[in-house]
Coordinates of C-alpha atoms and ligand atoms in Angstrom, one line a residue:
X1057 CA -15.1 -11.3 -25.1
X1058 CA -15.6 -8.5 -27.8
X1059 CA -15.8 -11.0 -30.4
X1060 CA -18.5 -13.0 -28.5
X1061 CA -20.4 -9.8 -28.2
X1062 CA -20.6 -8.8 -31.5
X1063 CA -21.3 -12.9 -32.6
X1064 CA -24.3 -12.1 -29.6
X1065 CA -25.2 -8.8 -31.0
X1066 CA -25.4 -10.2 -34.7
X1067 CA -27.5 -13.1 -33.8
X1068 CA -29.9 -10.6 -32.1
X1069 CA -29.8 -8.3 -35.0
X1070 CA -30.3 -11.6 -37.2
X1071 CA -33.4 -12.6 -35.6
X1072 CA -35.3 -9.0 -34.9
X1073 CA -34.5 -8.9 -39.3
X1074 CA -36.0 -12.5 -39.9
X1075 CA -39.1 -11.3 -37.5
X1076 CA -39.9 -8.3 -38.7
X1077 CA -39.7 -9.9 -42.3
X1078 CA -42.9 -12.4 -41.1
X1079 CA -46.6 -11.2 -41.7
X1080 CA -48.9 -10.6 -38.4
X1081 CA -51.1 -14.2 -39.5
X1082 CA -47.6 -16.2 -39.6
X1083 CA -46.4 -15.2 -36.4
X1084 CA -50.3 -16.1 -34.5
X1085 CA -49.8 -19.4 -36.8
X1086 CA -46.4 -19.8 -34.8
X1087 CA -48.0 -18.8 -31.2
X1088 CA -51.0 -21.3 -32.1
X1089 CA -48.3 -23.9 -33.2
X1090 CA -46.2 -23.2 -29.7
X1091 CA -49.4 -23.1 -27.7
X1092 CA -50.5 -26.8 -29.5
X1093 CA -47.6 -28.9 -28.0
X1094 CA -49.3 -32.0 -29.6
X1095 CA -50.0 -33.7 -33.0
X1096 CA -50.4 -36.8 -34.8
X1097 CA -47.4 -37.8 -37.7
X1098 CA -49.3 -40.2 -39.8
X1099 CA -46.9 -42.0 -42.4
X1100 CA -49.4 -43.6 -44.7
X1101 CA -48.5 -45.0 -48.5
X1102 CA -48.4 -47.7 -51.0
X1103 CA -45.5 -49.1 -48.8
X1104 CA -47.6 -50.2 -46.6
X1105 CA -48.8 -53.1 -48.6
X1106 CA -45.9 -54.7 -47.9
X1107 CA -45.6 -53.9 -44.1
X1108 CA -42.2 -53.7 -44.3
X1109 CA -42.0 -49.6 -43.6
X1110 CA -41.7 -46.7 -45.7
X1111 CA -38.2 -47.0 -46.8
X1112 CA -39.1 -51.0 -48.5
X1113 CA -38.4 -49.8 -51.8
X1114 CA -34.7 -48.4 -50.5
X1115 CA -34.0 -51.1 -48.4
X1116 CA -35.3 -54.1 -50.6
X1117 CA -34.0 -52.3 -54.1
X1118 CA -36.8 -53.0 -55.8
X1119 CA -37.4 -51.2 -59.4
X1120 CA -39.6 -48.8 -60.3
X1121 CA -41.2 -51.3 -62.0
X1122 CA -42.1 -53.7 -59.7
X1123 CA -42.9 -50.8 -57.2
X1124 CA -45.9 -49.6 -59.4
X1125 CA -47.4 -53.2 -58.5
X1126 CA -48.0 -52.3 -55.1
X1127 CA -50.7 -49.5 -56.2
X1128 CA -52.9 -51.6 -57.9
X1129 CA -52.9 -54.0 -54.6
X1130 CA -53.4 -50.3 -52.2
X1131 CA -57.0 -50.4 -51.3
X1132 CA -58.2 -49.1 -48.3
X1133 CA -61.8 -49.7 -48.2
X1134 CA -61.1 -49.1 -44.0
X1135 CA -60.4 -45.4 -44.4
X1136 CA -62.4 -43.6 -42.0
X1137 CA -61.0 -40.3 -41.6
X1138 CA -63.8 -38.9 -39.2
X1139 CA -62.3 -42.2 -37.0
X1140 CA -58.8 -41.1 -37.3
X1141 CA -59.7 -37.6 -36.6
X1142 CA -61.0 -38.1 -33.5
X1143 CA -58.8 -40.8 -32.4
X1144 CA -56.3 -37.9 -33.0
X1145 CA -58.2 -35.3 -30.8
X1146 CA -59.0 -38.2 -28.4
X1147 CA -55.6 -38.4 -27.8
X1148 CA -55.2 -34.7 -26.8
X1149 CA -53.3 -34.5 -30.4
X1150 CA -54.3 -30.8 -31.9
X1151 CA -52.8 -31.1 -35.2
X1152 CA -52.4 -34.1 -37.8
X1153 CA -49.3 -33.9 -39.9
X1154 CA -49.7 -36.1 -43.1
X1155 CA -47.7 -37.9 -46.2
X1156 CA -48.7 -36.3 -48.8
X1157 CA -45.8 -37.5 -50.8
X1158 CA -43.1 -39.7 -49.3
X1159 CA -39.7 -40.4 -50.5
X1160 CA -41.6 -43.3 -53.3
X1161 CA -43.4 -40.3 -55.0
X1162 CA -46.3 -41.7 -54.4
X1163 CA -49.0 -38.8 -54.0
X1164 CA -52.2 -39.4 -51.8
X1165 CA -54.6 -37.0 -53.2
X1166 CA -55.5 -37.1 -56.8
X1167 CA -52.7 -35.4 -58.0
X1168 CA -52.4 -33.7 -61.8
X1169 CA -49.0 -33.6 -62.7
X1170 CA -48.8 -37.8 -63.0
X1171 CA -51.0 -40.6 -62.3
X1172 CA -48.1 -42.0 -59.5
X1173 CA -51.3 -41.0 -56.9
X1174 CA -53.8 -42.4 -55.2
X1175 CA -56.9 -41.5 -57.7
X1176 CA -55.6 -42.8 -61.0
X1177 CA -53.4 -45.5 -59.6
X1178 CA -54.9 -47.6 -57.4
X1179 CA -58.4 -49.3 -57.2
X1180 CA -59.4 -47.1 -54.0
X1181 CA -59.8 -44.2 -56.7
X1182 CA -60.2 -41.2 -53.8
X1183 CA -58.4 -38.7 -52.5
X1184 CA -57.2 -39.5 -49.3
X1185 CA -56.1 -36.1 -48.3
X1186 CA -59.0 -34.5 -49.6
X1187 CA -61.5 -36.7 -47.3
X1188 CA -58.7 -35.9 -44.1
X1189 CA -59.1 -32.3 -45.0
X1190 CA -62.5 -32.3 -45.0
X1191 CA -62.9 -34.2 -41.6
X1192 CA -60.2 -32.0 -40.4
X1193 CA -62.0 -28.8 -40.9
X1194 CA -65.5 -30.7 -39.9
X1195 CA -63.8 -31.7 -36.3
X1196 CA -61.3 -28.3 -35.5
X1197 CA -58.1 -29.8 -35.9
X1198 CA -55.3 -28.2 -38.1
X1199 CA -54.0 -30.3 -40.9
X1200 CA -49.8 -30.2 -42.0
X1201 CA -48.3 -32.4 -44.9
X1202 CA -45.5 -34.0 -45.1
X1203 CA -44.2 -33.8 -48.9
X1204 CA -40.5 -35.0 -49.7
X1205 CA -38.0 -33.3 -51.4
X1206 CA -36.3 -36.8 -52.2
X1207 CA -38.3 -38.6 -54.9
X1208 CA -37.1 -42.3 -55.5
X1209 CA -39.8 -42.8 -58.5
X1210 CA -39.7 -39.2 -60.6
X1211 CA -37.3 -39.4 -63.7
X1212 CA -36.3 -36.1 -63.3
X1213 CA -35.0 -36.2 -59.9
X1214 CA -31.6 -35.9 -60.8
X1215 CA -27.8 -36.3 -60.2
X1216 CA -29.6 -38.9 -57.8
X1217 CA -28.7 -38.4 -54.1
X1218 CA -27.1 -40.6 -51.7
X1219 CA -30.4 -42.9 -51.5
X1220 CA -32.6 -44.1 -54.1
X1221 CA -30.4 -45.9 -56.7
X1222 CA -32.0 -48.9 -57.7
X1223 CA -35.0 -48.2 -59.1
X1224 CA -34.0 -48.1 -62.9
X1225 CA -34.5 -44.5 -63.7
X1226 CA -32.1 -43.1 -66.9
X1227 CA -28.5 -41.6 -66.2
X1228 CA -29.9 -38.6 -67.1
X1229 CA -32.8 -35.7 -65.8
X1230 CA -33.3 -32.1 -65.0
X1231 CA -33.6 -31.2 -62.0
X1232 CA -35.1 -28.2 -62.6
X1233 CA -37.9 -30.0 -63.9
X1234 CA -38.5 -31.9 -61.1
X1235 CA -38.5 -28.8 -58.9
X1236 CA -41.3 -27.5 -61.2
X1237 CA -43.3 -30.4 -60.6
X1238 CA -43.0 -30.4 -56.7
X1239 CA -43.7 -26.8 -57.0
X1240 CA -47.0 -27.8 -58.7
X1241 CA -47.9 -30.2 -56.2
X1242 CA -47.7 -27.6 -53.2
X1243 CA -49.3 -25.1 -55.2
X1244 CA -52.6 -28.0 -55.6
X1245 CA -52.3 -28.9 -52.0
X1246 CA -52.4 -25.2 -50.9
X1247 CA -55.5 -24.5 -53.1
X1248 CA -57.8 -27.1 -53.2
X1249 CA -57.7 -28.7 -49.6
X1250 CA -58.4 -25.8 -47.4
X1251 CA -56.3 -23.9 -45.1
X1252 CA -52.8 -25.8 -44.5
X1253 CA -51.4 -25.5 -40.7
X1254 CA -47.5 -26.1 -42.2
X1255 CA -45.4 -28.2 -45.2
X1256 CA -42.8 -30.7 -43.4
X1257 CA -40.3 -31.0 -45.4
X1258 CA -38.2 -34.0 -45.1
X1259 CA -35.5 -35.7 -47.2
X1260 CA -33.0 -32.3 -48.2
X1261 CA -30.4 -34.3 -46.6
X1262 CA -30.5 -36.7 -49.4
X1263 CA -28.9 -33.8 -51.9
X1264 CA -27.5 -31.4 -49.3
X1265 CA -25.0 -29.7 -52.1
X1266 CA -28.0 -29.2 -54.5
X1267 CA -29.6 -26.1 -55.4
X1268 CA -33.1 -26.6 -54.1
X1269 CA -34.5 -23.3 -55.0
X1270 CA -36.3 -23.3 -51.4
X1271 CA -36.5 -19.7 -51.7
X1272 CA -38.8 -20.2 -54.7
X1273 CA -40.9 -23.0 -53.1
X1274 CA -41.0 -21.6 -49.6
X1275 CA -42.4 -18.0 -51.5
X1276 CA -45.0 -19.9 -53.2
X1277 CA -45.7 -21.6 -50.5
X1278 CA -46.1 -17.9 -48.3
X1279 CA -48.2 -16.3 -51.3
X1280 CA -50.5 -19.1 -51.6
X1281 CA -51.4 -19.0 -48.0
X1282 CA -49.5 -16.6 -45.9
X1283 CA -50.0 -18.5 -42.4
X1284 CA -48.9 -21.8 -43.1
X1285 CA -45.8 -23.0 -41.4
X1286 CA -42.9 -24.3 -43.5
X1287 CA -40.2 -27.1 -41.3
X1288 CA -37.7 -28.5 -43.2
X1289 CA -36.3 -31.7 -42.0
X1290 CA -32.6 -31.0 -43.4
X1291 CA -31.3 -31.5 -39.5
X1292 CA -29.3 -28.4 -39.6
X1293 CA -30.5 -25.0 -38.1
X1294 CA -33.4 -23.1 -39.5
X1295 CA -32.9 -21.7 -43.2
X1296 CA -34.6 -18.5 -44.6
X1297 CA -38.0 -18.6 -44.8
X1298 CA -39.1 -21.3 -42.2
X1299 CA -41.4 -20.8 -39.2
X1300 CA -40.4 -23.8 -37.2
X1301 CA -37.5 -26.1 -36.5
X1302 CA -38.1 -30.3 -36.1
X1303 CA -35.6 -32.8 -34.4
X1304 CA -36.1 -36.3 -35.4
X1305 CA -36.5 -38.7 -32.4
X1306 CA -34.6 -36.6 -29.9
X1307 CA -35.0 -33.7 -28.1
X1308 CA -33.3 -30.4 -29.0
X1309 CA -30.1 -30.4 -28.5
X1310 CA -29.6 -34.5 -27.9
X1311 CA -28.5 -36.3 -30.6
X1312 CA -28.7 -40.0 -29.6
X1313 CA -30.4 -41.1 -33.0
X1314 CA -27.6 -39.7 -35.1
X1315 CA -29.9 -36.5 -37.3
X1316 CA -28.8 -33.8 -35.2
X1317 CA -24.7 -33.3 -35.8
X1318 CA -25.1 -30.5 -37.3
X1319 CA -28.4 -29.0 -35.5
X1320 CA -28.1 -26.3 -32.9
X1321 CA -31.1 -24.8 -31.7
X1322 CA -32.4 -21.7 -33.3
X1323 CA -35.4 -19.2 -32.1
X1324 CA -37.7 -20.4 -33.8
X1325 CA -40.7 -22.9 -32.3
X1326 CA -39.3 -26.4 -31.7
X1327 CA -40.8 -30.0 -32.3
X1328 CA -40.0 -33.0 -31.9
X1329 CA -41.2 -36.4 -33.7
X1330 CA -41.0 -39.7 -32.4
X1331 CA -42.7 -43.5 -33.5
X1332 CA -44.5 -45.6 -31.1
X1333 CA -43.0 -48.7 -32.1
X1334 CA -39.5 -48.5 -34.8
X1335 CA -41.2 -47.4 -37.5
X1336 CA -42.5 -45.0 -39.5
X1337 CA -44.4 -47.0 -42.2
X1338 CA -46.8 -49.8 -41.1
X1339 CA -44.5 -52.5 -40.2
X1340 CA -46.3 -55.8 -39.7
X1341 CA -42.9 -57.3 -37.8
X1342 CA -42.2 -54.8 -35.6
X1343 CA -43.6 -55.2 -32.0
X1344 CA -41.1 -52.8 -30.0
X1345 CA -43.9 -50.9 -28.7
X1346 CA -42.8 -48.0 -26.2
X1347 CA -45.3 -48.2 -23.5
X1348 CA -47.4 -45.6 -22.6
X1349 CA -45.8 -44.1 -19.7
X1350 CA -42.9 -43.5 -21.5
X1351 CA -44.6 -41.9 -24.3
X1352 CA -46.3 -39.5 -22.3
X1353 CA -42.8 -39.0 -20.3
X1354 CA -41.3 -37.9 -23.7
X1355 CA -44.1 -35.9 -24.0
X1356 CA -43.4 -33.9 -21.0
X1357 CA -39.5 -33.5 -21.7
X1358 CA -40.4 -32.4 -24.9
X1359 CA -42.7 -29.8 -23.6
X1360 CA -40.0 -28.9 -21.2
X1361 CA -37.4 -28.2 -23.4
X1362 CA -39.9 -26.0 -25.5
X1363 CA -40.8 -28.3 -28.0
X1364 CA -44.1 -29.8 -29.5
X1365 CA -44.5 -33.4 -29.8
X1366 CA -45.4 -35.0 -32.7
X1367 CA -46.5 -38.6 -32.4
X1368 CA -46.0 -40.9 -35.3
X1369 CA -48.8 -43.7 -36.3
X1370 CA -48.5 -45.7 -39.6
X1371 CA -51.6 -47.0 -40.9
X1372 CA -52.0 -50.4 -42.4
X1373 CA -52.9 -50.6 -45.8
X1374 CA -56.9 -51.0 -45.3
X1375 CA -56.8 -47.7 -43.9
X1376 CA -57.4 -49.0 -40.1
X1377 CA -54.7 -48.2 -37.3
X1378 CA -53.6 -51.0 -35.3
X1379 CA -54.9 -51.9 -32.1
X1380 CA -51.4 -51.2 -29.9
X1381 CA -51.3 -47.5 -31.2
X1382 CA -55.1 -47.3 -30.5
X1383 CA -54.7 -48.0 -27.0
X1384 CA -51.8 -45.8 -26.4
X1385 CA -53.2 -43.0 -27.9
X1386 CA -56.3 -43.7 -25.6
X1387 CA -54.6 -43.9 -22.6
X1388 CA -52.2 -40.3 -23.2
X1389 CA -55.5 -38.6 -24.0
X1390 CA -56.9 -39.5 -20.8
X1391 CA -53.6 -38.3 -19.0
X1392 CA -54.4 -35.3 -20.9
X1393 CA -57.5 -34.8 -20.0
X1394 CA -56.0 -34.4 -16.4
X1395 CA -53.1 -33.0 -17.0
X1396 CA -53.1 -30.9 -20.4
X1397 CA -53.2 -27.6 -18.0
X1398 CA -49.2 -28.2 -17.4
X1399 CA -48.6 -29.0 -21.2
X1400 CA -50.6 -27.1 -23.7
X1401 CA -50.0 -23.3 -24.0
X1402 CA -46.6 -23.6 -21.8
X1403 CA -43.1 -22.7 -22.8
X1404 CA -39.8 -24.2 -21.3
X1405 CA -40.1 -23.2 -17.8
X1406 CA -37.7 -21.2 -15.5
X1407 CA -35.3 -24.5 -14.5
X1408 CA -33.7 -25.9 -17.3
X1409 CA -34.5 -29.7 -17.7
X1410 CA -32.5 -31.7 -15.7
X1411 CA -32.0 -35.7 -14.7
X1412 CA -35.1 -35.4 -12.2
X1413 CA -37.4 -33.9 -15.1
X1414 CA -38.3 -30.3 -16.6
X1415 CA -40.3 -27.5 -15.8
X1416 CA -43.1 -25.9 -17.8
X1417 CA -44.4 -22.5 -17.5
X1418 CA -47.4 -19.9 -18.8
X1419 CA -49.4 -17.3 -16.7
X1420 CA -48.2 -17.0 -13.4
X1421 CA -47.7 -21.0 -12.8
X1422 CA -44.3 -22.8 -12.9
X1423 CA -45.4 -26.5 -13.7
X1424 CA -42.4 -29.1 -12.1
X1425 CA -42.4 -32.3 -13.7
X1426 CA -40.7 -34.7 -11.3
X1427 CA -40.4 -37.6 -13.4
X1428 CA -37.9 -39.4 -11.5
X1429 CA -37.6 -38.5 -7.8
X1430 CA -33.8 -38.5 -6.7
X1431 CA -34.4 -38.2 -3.3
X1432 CA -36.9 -37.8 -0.6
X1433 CA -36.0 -33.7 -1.4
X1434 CA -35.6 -32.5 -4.3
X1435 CA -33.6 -29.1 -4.2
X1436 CA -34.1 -26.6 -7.2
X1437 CA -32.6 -23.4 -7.9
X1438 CA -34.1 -20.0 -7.3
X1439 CA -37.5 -19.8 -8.9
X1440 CA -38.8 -15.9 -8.1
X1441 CA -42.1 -14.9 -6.5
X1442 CA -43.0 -18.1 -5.7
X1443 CA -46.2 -18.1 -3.6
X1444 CA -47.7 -21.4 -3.0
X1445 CA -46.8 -25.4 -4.2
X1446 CA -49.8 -27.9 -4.5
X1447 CA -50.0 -31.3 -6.5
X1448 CA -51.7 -30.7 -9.8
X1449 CA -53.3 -34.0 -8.7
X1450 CA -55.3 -33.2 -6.0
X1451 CA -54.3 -29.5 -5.1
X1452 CA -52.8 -30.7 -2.0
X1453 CA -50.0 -28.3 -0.3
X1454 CA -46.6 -29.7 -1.2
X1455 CA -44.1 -28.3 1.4
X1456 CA -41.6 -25.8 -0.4
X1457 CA -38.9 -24.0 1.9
X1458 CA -36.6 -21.5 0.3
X1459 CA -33.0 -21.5 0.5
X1460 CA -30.3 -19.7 0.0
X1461 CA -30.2 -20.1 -3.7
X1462 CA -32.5 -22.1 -4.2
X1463 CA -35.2 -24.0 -2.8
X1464 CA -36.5 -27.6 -1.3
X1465 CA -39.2 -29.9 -2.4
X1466 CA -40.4 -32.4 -0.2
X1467 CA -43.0 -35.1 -1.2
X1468 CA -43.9 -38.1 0.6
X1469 CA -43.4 -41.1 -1.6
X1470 CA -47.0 -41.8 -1.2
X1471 CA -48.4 -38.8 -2.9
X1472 CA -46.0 -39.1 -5.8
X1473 CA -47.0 -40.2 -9.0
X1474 CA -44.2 -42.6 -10.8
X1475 CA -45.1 -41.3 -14.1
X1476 CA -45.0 -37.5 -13.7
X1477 CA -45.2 -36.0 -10.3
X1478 CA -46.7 -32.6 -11.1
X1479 CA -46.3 -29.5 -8.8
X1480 CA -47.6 -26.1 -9.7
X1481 CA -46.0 -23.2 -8.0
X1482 CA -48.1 -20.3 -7.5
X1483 CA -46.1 -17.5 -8.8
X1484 CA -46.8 -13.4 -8.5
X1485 CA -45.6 -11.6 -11.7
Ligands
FHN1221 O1 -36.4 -40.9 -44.2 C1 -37.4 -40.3 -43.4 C2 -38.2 -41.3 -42.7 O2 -38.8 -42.2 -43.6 C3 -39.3 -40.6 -41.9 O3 -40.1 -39.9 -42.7 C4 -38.6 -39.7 -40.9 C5 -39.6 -38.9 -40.1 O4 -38.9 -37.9 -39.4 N1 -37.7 -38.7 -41.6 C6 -36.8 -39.3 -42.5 C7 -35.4 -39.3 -42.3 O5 -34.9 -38.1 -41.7

């Protein structure tokens, strides 16, 4: 018991030192992020020339060599950022989270460190990120990138990792180097494209004994522009220095795709990031398509167990979105449009989530999310001050009886909604 108290007491200690360590505009950058609960992944590359997703040159083992084909054959002439952009806030989406460099190298601005980039390699010849950034600031909506750690194509990326082997790169490298040269990257993309919501980190996993210097990175990173969030896909808990911790399709604490062994949850914000069909990468095979409904359900679990949502679309490689994402997005921004009030600005409400659904909470409203009605009652445990229930729907008095304990829902099956039954509870704080 004494040992589990001073673990407590540590942890407590632990976070109030990594707090008061963060500057005012990162922790309002953090409430913003929290408040958000919505945003756009967008995995966009060279790779998708071959629509066969991002991880083609992995999968296939193709060389370096043959890789650099695909640039030249990379022109999006289709690009329309001011479309994607608005599809984006259409959808009730309020940030967009970018490649800027996936795990190929490829960079989609006109990077100066090589010409492996979108300017000097293929015959598209603009910065991609530059016109998002643009559009971004034109339409209100923040803009993150993604920029990976691993690089398949950069000599200098090594001892190699678990991943990447077959591209024909020397037995030899410094690592170092390459670290430099990523390090000049960020410090381009957090100059010259505006004000940067956050860096996604992704693919530390593929060197997990290396020394990363993320210290180094993440302080560049911090002095360059003070609020922008750093997330580090390494499926482990936070490390120093980040603002905000990402599970990869699941939600916190699950672990059903196999990332999140070795991931508790920490007390930092929370997101989670999930594709709408299997990939990541345009993938002109794949037709698995959730359908709506169950995106938007995932959605509402997600914002039930205190995390954002971040809702993957790979672009094909004309720069157009396909037509299935399209529609979906379509069809969660109108759910949105009715129903944001029990999503955006909430936090994990006051019932944990549970088979039936979650609860959401912010100002004196309990939101309960009753995604799958058990019974004709459903019973909940003791929510306090509760002073009226009514359907989000139609503001409709729901009839609420408290218990011992607890208290009883009951809903006839007519006025529930089979997607998300939403009851707001009235509370006095
Ligand atoms: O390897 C990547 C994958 O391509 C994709 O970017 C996802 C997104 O969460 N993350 C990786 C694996 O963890």
């Amino acid at each position: 018991m004494l040992r589990k108290l001073v673990v407590v007491f540590s942890l407590a200690v632990l976070a109030v030192a990594q707090t008061q360590k963060v500057p005012p505009e990162r922790l309002k950058a953090r409430e913003w992020f929290q408040n958000a609960k919505f945003g756009m992944f967008i995995h966009w590359g060279v790779y998708s020339v071959l629509g066969d997703g991002e991880w083609v040159m992995n999968n296939k083992k193709i060389p370096i060599s043959e890789y650099e084909k695909l640039a030249p054959k990379f022109n999006p002439t289709e690009y329309d950022p001011a479309q994607w952009v608005s599809m984006a806030k259409n959808a009730g989406m309020k940030y967009i989270t970018i490649t800027s460099k996936h795990h190929d190298g490829f960079a989609m601005w006109g990077a100066k460190q090589s010409t492996w980039n979108i300017v000097d390699a293929t015959p598209y010849k603009k910065d991609a990120l530059k016109m998002l950034a643009n559009e971004c600031k034109k339409q209100g909506i923040k803009l993150f990138f993604y920029h990976s750690h691993l690089d398949w194509h950069h000599p200098d990326y090594y001892p190699r990792g678990r991943t990447g082997q077959s591209g024909g790169r020397p037995e030899n490298g410094d690592f170092n180097r390459y670290l430099d040269y990523m390090d000049a990257q960020l410090r381009e993309l957090l100059t010259d494209y505006g004000e940067i919501g956050g860096i996604w980190f992704d693919g530390w996993w593929d060197r997990p004994d290396a020394e990363w210097r993320l210290n180094k990175t993440y302080s560049l990173i911090h002095s360059l522009q003070p609020a922008t969030l750093i997330g580090n896909n390494h499926h482990r808990m936070p490390f120093e220095g980040e603002d905000y911790q990402m599970f990869e399709k699941d939600l916190p604490g699950h672990n059903t795709a196999g990332f999140n062994a070795d991931a508790g949850i920490g007390q930092l914000p929370l997101e989670t990031c999930e594709t709408i069909n299997r990939s990541w990468g345009y993938n002109s095979t794949d037709k698995q398509f959730k359908n709506t409904s169950d995106l938007i359900r995932y959605l509402v679990r997600a914002a039930g167990y205190n995390a954002n949502f971040l809702l993957n679309v790979g672009p094909m490689p004309n720069g157009k979105i396909q037509p299935e994402f399209v529609e979906r997005l379509r069809e969660i921004g109108q759910w949105m449009q009715k129903n944001g009030e029990s999503i955006y600005g909430t936090r994990g409400g006051p019932v944990t989530p549970r088979p039936w659904g979650v609860t959401t909470q912010k100002q004196g409203k309990v939101f309960v999310h009753v995604l799958d009605w058990p019974d004709e009652l459903l019973a909940l445990p003791k929510i306090a001050n509760v002073k009226s229930a009514k359907l989000l729907a139609t503001g409709a008095p729901v009839e609420w009886k408290e218990i011992a304990g607890g208290a009883i829902l009951r809903l006839p099956q007519s006025a529930r909604d089979p997607l998300d039954t939403i009851i707001v509870l009235e509370t006095s704080r």
